[in-house]
């Protein structure tokens, strides 16, 4: 593999990393591959199989929690759930970007987002209601949390991220597989989808970036007003919880 040496200047390292933590300002040296290596299709299929099972288990669990919530409170906090398995190409590119060997073994040891689900709720309060229920599930491991609702990214992005360890059973025994879960409101998902469509993978003019930061606040305010309307309706039309 042909590679070249690159250095990142200090000012590029003062930005927040993907975990919401500021990197130390120092010069890093990395190897930038000119061509991404490939994972054989059979190895990719074997790699993602248990992740797919873990993802399905978590999706079923989330739907079950939503249904239990509806029966007890005559309400349902989850609007919809989206699930995805990272494509072979995406795994290869991510490993290459981290300067790691492009193999299924390396992917399993280093990536926590091979499987992911996105839980779209109506309001912020719904997100934290579901979060509190998820945290009572004693068979799930909380591997990581990132709160971008109370601490939005500089771009205006808001969401709540978790990586959960989901038990998967095989002949060899039980093993936990990570599944990334993103909680968003409908307004947050609209913003993220449009920002991805308009700004993703390219240099974004300052005025466009500023506009999206403003839109994030405007959508949050609209969401708060709608929640206020819902609360008013509920106060005027009280209902007994369903037992």
PDB file of C-alpha atoms in Angstrom, residues 146-149 152 157-161 182-185:
ATOM      1  CA  UNK A 146     -22.881  11.666  25.057  1.00  0.00           C
ATOM      2  CA  UNK A 147     -25.443  14.370  25.847  1.00  0.00           C
ATOM      3  CA  UNK A 148     -25.695  16.711  22.868  1.00  0.00           C
ATOM      4  CA  UNK A 149     -29.104  17.978  23.991  1.00  0.00           C
ATOM      5  CA  UNK A 152     -25.133  20.829  21.600  1.00  0.00           C
ATOM      6  CA  UNK A 157     -26.536  19.460  16.299  1.00  0.00           C
ATOM      7  CA  UNK A 158     -28.632  18.046  19.139  1.00  0.00           C
ATOM      8  CA  UNK A 159     -29.153  14.431  20.106  1.00  0.00           C
ATOM      9  CA  UNK A 160     -28.476  11.990  22.924  1.00  0.00           C
ATOM     10  CA  UNK A 161     -26.067   9.193  22.063  1.00  0.00           C
ATOM     11  CA  UNK A 182     -29.303   7.966  19.022  1.00  0.00           C
ATOM     12  CA  UNK A 183     -32.291   9.675  20.632  1.00  0.00           C
ATOM     13  CA  UNK A 184     -33.739  12.679  18.805  1.00  0.00           C
ATOM     14  CA  UNK A 185     -36.957  14.606  18.717  1.00  0.00           C
TER      15      UNK A 185
END
